[in-house]
Amino acid sequence: MIELFLGGTRSGKSKLAEQAASSSGKHVVYIATATATASDRQMQQRIERHRSSRPQHWKVLEQPFFLAEAIEEHASQESCILVDCLTLWLSNCLFHKEADFFLSQRQLLLKSLNNAAGQIILVSNETNLGIIPMGEVTREFCDRAGELHQEIAAISDRVTLAVAGLPLVLKDQ
């Protein structure tokens, strides 16, 4: 089963996804994609806030690039994998030194999701509810995020949009 939680910044999407993982009754593997430089104090605090909110018994992996490999390695009928979040993973991959790194990793991710056993919960920022971004890099990011969300929503059993901490179920099979 694949679940996708989308929402804006501070929308409650991570909290809703964590609640779904906790109630799964399975062994939770939390895959964190965020990275923070030494000078990015705000991101460091955001990461720490997420760390402190997770149950201690969850297995936590930090994987900023090779998400498909991590899913393949840990997916099983007894596990619930929670990935938080796809848009940070997308940023990491788009700015990777290899030119087509994101395109290859996206294909691997979609393949791993289609083949994964157990429950997979994915969290991502919905960035495309406003106007078309002015800058080329921002447009590229938003375009890739929108495409990725559509591809993952198509293979997901459940898709939820979080707004003000409330879940709006968009798809439920």
PDB file of C-alpha atoms in Angstrom:
ATOM      1  CA  MET A   1       0.000   0.000   0.000  1.00  0.00           C
ATOM      2  CA  ILE A   2       1.304   3.422  -0.966  1.00  0.00           C
ATOM      3  CA  GLU A   3       0.071   6.599   0.729  1.00  0.00           C
ATOM      4  CA  LEU A   4       1.022  10.120  -0.361  1.00  0.00           C
ATOM      5  CA  PHE A   5       0.609  13.090   1.981  1.00  0.00           C
ATOM      6  CA  LEU A   6       0.861  16.490   0.297  1.00  0.00           C
ATOM      7  CA  GLY A   7       0.609  19.948   1.816  1.00  0.00           C
ATOM      8  CA  GLY A   8       2.200  23.340   2.131  1.00  0.00           C
ATOM      9  CA  THR A   9       4.834  24.351   4.636  1.00  0.00           C
ATOM     10  CA  ARG A  10       3.634  23.738   8.235  1.00  0.00           C
ATOM     11  CA  SER A  11       0.347  22.283   6.933  1.00  0.00           C
ATOM     12  CA  GLY A  12       0.480  19.262   9.254  1.00  0.00           C
ATOM     13  CA  LYS A  13       1.324  16.743   6.527  1.00  0.00           C
ATOM     14  CA  SER A  14       4.255  15.213   8.447  1.00  0.00           C
ATOM     15  CA  LYS A  15       2.207  14.871  11.620  1.00  0.00           C
ATOM     16  CA  LEU A  16      -0.625  13.164   9.714  1.00  0.00           C
ATOM     17  CA  ALA A  17       1.850  10.829   8.009  1.00  0.00           C
ATOM     18  CA  GLU A  18       3.506   9.994  11.331  1.00  0.00           C
ATOM     19  CA  GLN A  19       0.088   9.213  12.840  1.00  0.00           C
ATOM     20  CA  ALA A  20      -0.637   6.879   9.909  1.00  0.00           C
ATOM     21  CA  ALA A  21       2.709   5.143  10.399  1.00  0.00           C
ATOM     22  CA  SER A  22       2.150   4.785  14.163  1.00  0.00           C
ATOM     23  CA  SER A  23      -1.285   3.273  13.641  1.00  0.00           C
ATOM     24  CA  SER A  24      -0.047   0.812  10.979  1.00  0.00           C
ATOM     25  CA  GLY A  25       0.925  -1.754  13.616  1.00  0.00           C
ATOM     26  CA  LYS A  26       4.110  -2.417  11.651  1.00  0.00           C
ATOM     27  CA  HIS A  27       7.794  -1.835  12.274  1.00  0.00           C
ATOM     28  CA  VAL A  28       8.366   1.781  11.136  1.00  0.00           C
ATOM     29  CA  VAL A  29      11.409   2.736   9.089  1.00  0.00           C
ATOM     30  CA  TYR A  30      11.660   6.508   8.809  1.00  0.00           C
ATOM     31  CA  ILE A  31      13.694   7.746   5.843  1.00  0.00           C
ATOM     32  CA  ALA A  32      14.723  11.383   6.277  1.00  0.00           C
ATOM     33  CA  THR A  33      15.873  13.209   3.155  1.00  0.00           C
ATOM     34  CA  ALA A  34      16.743  16.594   4.699  1.00  0.00           C
ATOM     35  CA  THR A  35      20.273  17.865   4.960  1.00  0.00           C
ATOM     36  CA  ALA A  36      21.513  21.052   6.568  1.00  0.00           C
ATOM     37  CA  THR A  37      24.748  22.904   6.135  1.00  0.00           C
ATOM     38  CA  ALA A  38      26.600  24.182   9.189  1.00  0.00           C
ATOM     39  CA  SER A  39      25.455  27.713   8.385  1.00  0.00           C
ATOM     40  CA  ASP A  40      21.751  26.853   7.933  1.00  0.00           C
ATOM     41  CA  ARG A  41      20.569  27.166  11.524  1.00  0.00           C
ATOM     42  CA  GLN A  42      16.876  27.260  10.586  1.00  0.00           C
ATOM     43  CA  MET A  43      17.059  23.931   8.733  1.00  0.00           C
ATOM     44  CA  GLN A  44      19.041  22.422  11.598  1.00  0.00           C
ATOM     45  CA  GLN A  45      16.253  23.445  13.990  1.00  0.00           C
ATOM     46  CA  ARG A  46      13.574  22.062  11.645  1.00  0.00           C
ATOM     47  CA  ILE A  47      15.399  18.712  11.453  1.00  0.00           C
ATOM     48  CA  GLU A  48      15.788  18.619  15.233  1.00  0.00           C
ATOM     49  CA  ARG A  49      12.076  19.364  15.712  1.00  0.00           C
ATOM     50  CA  HIS A  50      11.228  16.386  13.487  1.00  0.00           C
ATOM     51  CA  ARG A  51      13.720  14.154  15.315  1.00  0.00           C
ATOM     52  CA  SER A  52      12.257  14.965  18.715  1.00  0.00           C
ATOM     53  CA  SER A  53       8.690  14.267  17.561  1.00  0.00           C
ATOM     54  CA  ARG A  54       9.425  10.727  16.323  1.00  0.00           C
ATOM     55  CA  PRO A  55       9.042   7.693  18.583  1.00  0.00           C
ATOM     56  CA  GLN A  56      12.400   6.378  19.803  1.00  0.00           C
ATOM     57  CA  HIS A  57      11.713   2.818  18.622  1.00  0.00           C
ATOM     58  CA  TRP A  58      11.433   3.811  14.950  1.00  0.00           C
ATOM     59  CA  LYS A  59      14.424   2.954  12.798  1.00  0.00           C
ATOM     60  CA  VAL A  60      15.702   6.187  11.214  1.00  0.00           C
ATOM     61  CA  LEU A  61      17.751   6.396   8.025  1.00  0.00           C
ATOM     62  CA  GLU A  62      19.146   9.595   6.574  1.00  0.00           C
ATOM     63  CA  GLN A  63      19.145   9.259   2.802  1.00  0.00           C
ATOM     64  CA  PRO A  64      19.334  12.488   0.794  1.00  0.00           C
ATOM     65  CA  PHE A  65      19.925  10.844  -2.618  1.00  0.00           C
ATOM     66  CA  PHE A  66      19.407   7.081  -3.022  1.00  0.00           C
ATOM     67  CA  LEU A  67      15.796   6.756  -1.919  1.00  0.00           C
ATOM     68  CA  ALA A  68      14.934   3.800  -4.163  1.00  0.00           C
ATOM     69  CA  GLU A  69      17.770   1.733  -2.715  1.00  0.00           C
ATOM     70  CA  ALA A  70      16.677   2.481   0.848  1.00  0.00           C
ATOM     71  CA  ILE A  71      13.075   1.513   0.078  1.00  0.00           C
ATOM     72  CA  GLU A  72      14.127  -1.711  -1.650  1.00  0.00           C
ATOM     73  CA  GLU A  73      16.390  -2.649   1.251  1.00  0.00           C
ATOM     74  CA  HIS A  74      13.802  -2.083   4.005  1.00  0.00           C
ATOM     75  CA  ALA A  75      10.401  -2.779   2.438  1.00  0.00           C
ATOM     76  CA  SER A  76       8.672  -5.908   3.729  1.00  0.00           C
ATOM     77  CA  GLN A  77       5.184  -7.055   4.676  1.00  0.00           C
ATOM     78  CA  GLU A  78       6.105  -6.358   8.325  1.00  0.00           C
ATOM     79  CA  SER A  79       7.338  -2.816   7.709  1.00  0.00           C
ATOM     80  CA  CYS A  80       5.901   0.627   7.223  1.00  0.00           C
ATOM     81  CA  ILE A  81       8.327   2.936   5.468  1.00  0.00           C
ATOM     82  CA  LEU A  82       7.802   6.658   5.999  1.00  0.00           C
ATOM     83  CA  VAL A  83       9.699   8.997   3.667  1.00  0.00           C
ATOM     84  CA  ASP A  84       9.832  12.660   4.705  1.00  0.00           C
ATOM     85  CA  CYS A  85      10.090  14.373   2.331  1.00  0.00           C
ATOM     86  CA  LEU A  86      10.092  13.998  -1.436  1.00  0.00           C
ATOM     87  CA  THR A  87      10.578  17.681  -2.226  1.00  0.00           C
ATOM     88  CA  LEU A  88      13.790  17.874  -0.185  1.00  0.00           C
ATOM     89  CA  TRP A  89      14.951  14.701  -1.959  1.00  0.00           C
ATOM     90  CA  LEU A  90      14.053  16.365  -5.268  1.00  0.00           C
ATOM     91  CA  SER A  91      16.137  19.433  -4.355  1.00  0.00           C
ATOM     92  CA  ASN A  92      19.084  17.262  -3.386  1.00  0.00           C
ATOM     93  CA  CYS A  93      18.882  15.344  -6.673  1.00  0.00           C
ATOM     94  CA  LEU A  94      18.343  18.366  -8.923  1.00  0.00           C
ATOM     95  CA  PHE A  95      21.451  20.053  -7.543  1.00  0.00           C
ATOM     96  CA  HIS A  96      23.563  16.893  -7.659  1.00  0.00           C
ATOM     97  CA  LYS A  97      26.805  17.209  -9.616  1.00  0.00           C
ATOM     98  CA  GLU A  98      25.630  14.621 -12.192  1.00  0.00           C
ATOM     99  CA  ALA A  99      23.436  16.335 -14.808  1.00  0.00           C
ATOM    100  CA  ASP A 100      20.700  13.695 -15.176  1.00  0.00           C
ATOM    101  CA  PHE A 101      20.891  12.381 -11.634  1.00  0.00           C
ATOM    102  CA  PHE A 102      17.286  13.265 -10.739  1.00  0.00           C
ATOM    103  CA  LEU A 103      15.851  11.670 -13.883  1.00  0.00           C
ATOM    104  CA  SER A 104      17.609   8.366 -13.209  1.00  0.00           C
ATOM    105  CA  GLN A 105      16.754   8.400  -9.479  1.00  0.00           C
ATOM    106  CA  ARG A 106      13.095   9.226 -10.240  1.00  0.00           C
ATOM    107  CA  GLN A 107      12.826   6.165 -12.508  1.00  0.00           C
ATOM    108  CA  LEU A 108      14.428   3.989  -9.838  1.00  0.00           C
ATOM    109  CA  LEU A 109      12.079   5.399  -7.193  1.00  0.00           C
ATOM    110  CA  LEU A 110       8.952   4.721  -9.241  1.00  0.00           C
ATOM    111  CA  LYS A 111      10.139   1.168  -9.953  1.00  0.00           C
ATOM    112  CA  SER A 112      10.911   0.520  -6.276  1.00  0.00           C
ATOM    113  CA  LEU A 113       7.495   1.841  -5.218  1.00  0.00           C
ATOM    114  CA  ASN A 114       5.729  -0.405  -7.728  1.00  0.00           C
ATOM    115  CA  ASN A 115       7.633  -3.444  -6.454  1.00  0.00           C
ATOM    116  CA  ALA A 116       7.703  -2.677  -2.715  1.00  0.00           C
ATOM    117  CA  ALA A 117       6.054  -4.936  -0.174  1.00  0.00           C
ATOM    118  CA  GLY A 118       4.385  -3.591   2.948  1.00  0.00           C
ATOM    119  CA  GLN A 119       3.208  -0.059   3.542  1.00  0.00           C
ATOM    120  CA  ILE A 120       4.938   2.996   2.086  1.00  0.00           C
ATOM    121  CA  ILE A 121       4.038   6.507   3.273  1.00  0.00           C
ATOM    122  CA  LEU A 122       5.449   9.461   1.352  1.00  0.00           C
ATOM    123  CA  VAL A 123       5.370  13.117   2.418  1.00  0.00           C
ATOM    124  CA  SER A 124       5.871  16.008   0.018  1.00  0.00           C
ATOM    125  CA  ASN A 125       5.383  19.758  -0.195  1.00  0.00           C
ATOM    126  CA  GLU A 126       2.710  20.923  -2.603  1.00  0.00           C
ATOM    127  CA  THR A 127       4.436  23.868  -4.257  1.00  0.00           C
ATOM    128  CA  ASN A 128       2.144  24.416  -7.229  1.00  0.00           C
ATOM    129  CA  LEU A 129      -0.981  26.048  -5.840  1.00  0.00           C
ATOM    130  CA  GLY A 130       0.072  29.591  -6.711  1.00  0.00           C
ATOM    131  CA  ILE A 131       1.376  31.572  -9.617  1.00  0.00           C
ATOM    132  CA  ILE A 132       4.063  30.442 -12.061  1.00  0.00           C
ATOM    133  CA  PRO A 133       7.450  31.181 -10.457  1.00  0.00           C
ATOM    134  CA  MET A 134       9.549  33.947 -12.009  1.00  0.00           C
ATOM    135  CA  GLY A 135      12.999  32.352 -11.856  1.00  0.00           C
ATOM    136  CA  GLU A 136      14.171  29.551 -14.136  1.00  0.00           C
ATOM    137  CA  VAL A 137      15.529  27.370 -11.316  1.00  0.00           C
ATOM    138  CA  THR A 138      12.339  27.745  -9.268  1.00  0.00           C
ATOM    139  CA  ARG A 139      10.179  26.936 -12.304  1.00  0.00           C
ATOM    140  CA  GLU A 140      12.275  23.831 -12.966  1.00  0.00           C
ATOM    141  CA  PHE A 141      11.871  22.716  -9.354  1.00  0.00           C
ATOM    142  CA  CYS A 142       8.100  23.320  -9.333  1.00  0.00           C
ATOM    143  CA  ASP A 143       7.661  21.561 -12.685  1.00  0.00           C
ATOM    144  CA  ARG A 144       9.602  18.508 -11.515  1.00  0.00           C
ATOM    145  CA  ALA A 145       7.737  18.444  -8.188  1.00  0.00           C
ATOM    146  CA  GLY A 146       4.374  18.595  -9.956  1.00  0.00           C
ATOM    147  CA  GLU A 147       5.342  15.819 -12.364  1.00  0.00           C
ATOM    148  CA  LEU A 148       6.668  13.657  -9.526  1.00  0.00           C
ATOM    149  CA  HIS A 149       3.501  14.170  -7.481  1.00  0.00           C
ATOM    150  CA  GLN A 150       1.315  13.172 -10.433  1.00  0.00           C
ATOM    151  CA  GLU A 151       3.361  10.027 -11.084  1.00  0.00           C
ATOM    152  CA  ILE A 152       3.297   8.978  -7.437  1.00  0.00           C
ATOM    153  CA  ALA A 153      -0.383   9.850  -6.967  1.00  0.00           C
ATOM    154  CA  ALA A 154      -1.208   7.645  -9.964  1.00  0.00           C
ATOM    155  CA  ILE A 155       0.334   4.576  -8.284  1.00  0.00           C
ATOM    156  CA  SER A 156      -0.782   5.454  -4.730  1.00  0.00           C
ATOM    157  CA  ASP A 157      -3.675   3.746  -3.001  1.00  0.00           C
ATOM    158  CA  ARG A 158      -4.381   6.830  -0.930  1.00  0.00           C
ATOM    159  CA  VAL A 159      -3.556  10.517  -1.438  1.00  0.00           C
ATOM    160  CA  THR A 160      -4.208  13.111   1.262  1.00  0.00           C
ATOM    161  CA  LEU A 161      -3.818  16.871   1.116  1.00  0.00           C
ATOM    162  CA  ALA A 162      -3.102  18.471   4.488  1.00  0.00           C
ATOM    163  CA  VAL A 163      -4.462  21.962   5.124  1.00  0.00           C
ATOM    164  CA  ALA A 164      -4.276  23.578   8.584  1.00  0.00           C
ATOM    165  CA  GLY A 165      -3.579  20.167  10.113  1.00  0.00           C
ATOM    166  CA  LEU A 166      -6.713  18.677   8.583  1.00  0.00           C
ATOM    167  CA  PRO A 167      -6.672  15.805   6.093  1.00  0.00           C
ATOM    168  CA  LEU A 168      -8.515  16.146   2.808  1.00  0.00           C
ATOM    169  CA  VAL A 169      -8.541  12.727   1.135  1.00  0.00           C
ATOM    170  CA  LEU A 170      -8.145  13.110  -2.621  1.00  0.00           C
ATOM    171  CA  LYS A 171      -7.906   9.409  -3.492  1.00  0.00           C
ATOM    172  CA  ASP A 172      -8.774   6.270  -1.553  1.00  0.00           C
ATOM    173  CA  GLN A 173      -8.759   2.867  -3.245  1.00  0.00           C
TER     174      GLN A 173
END
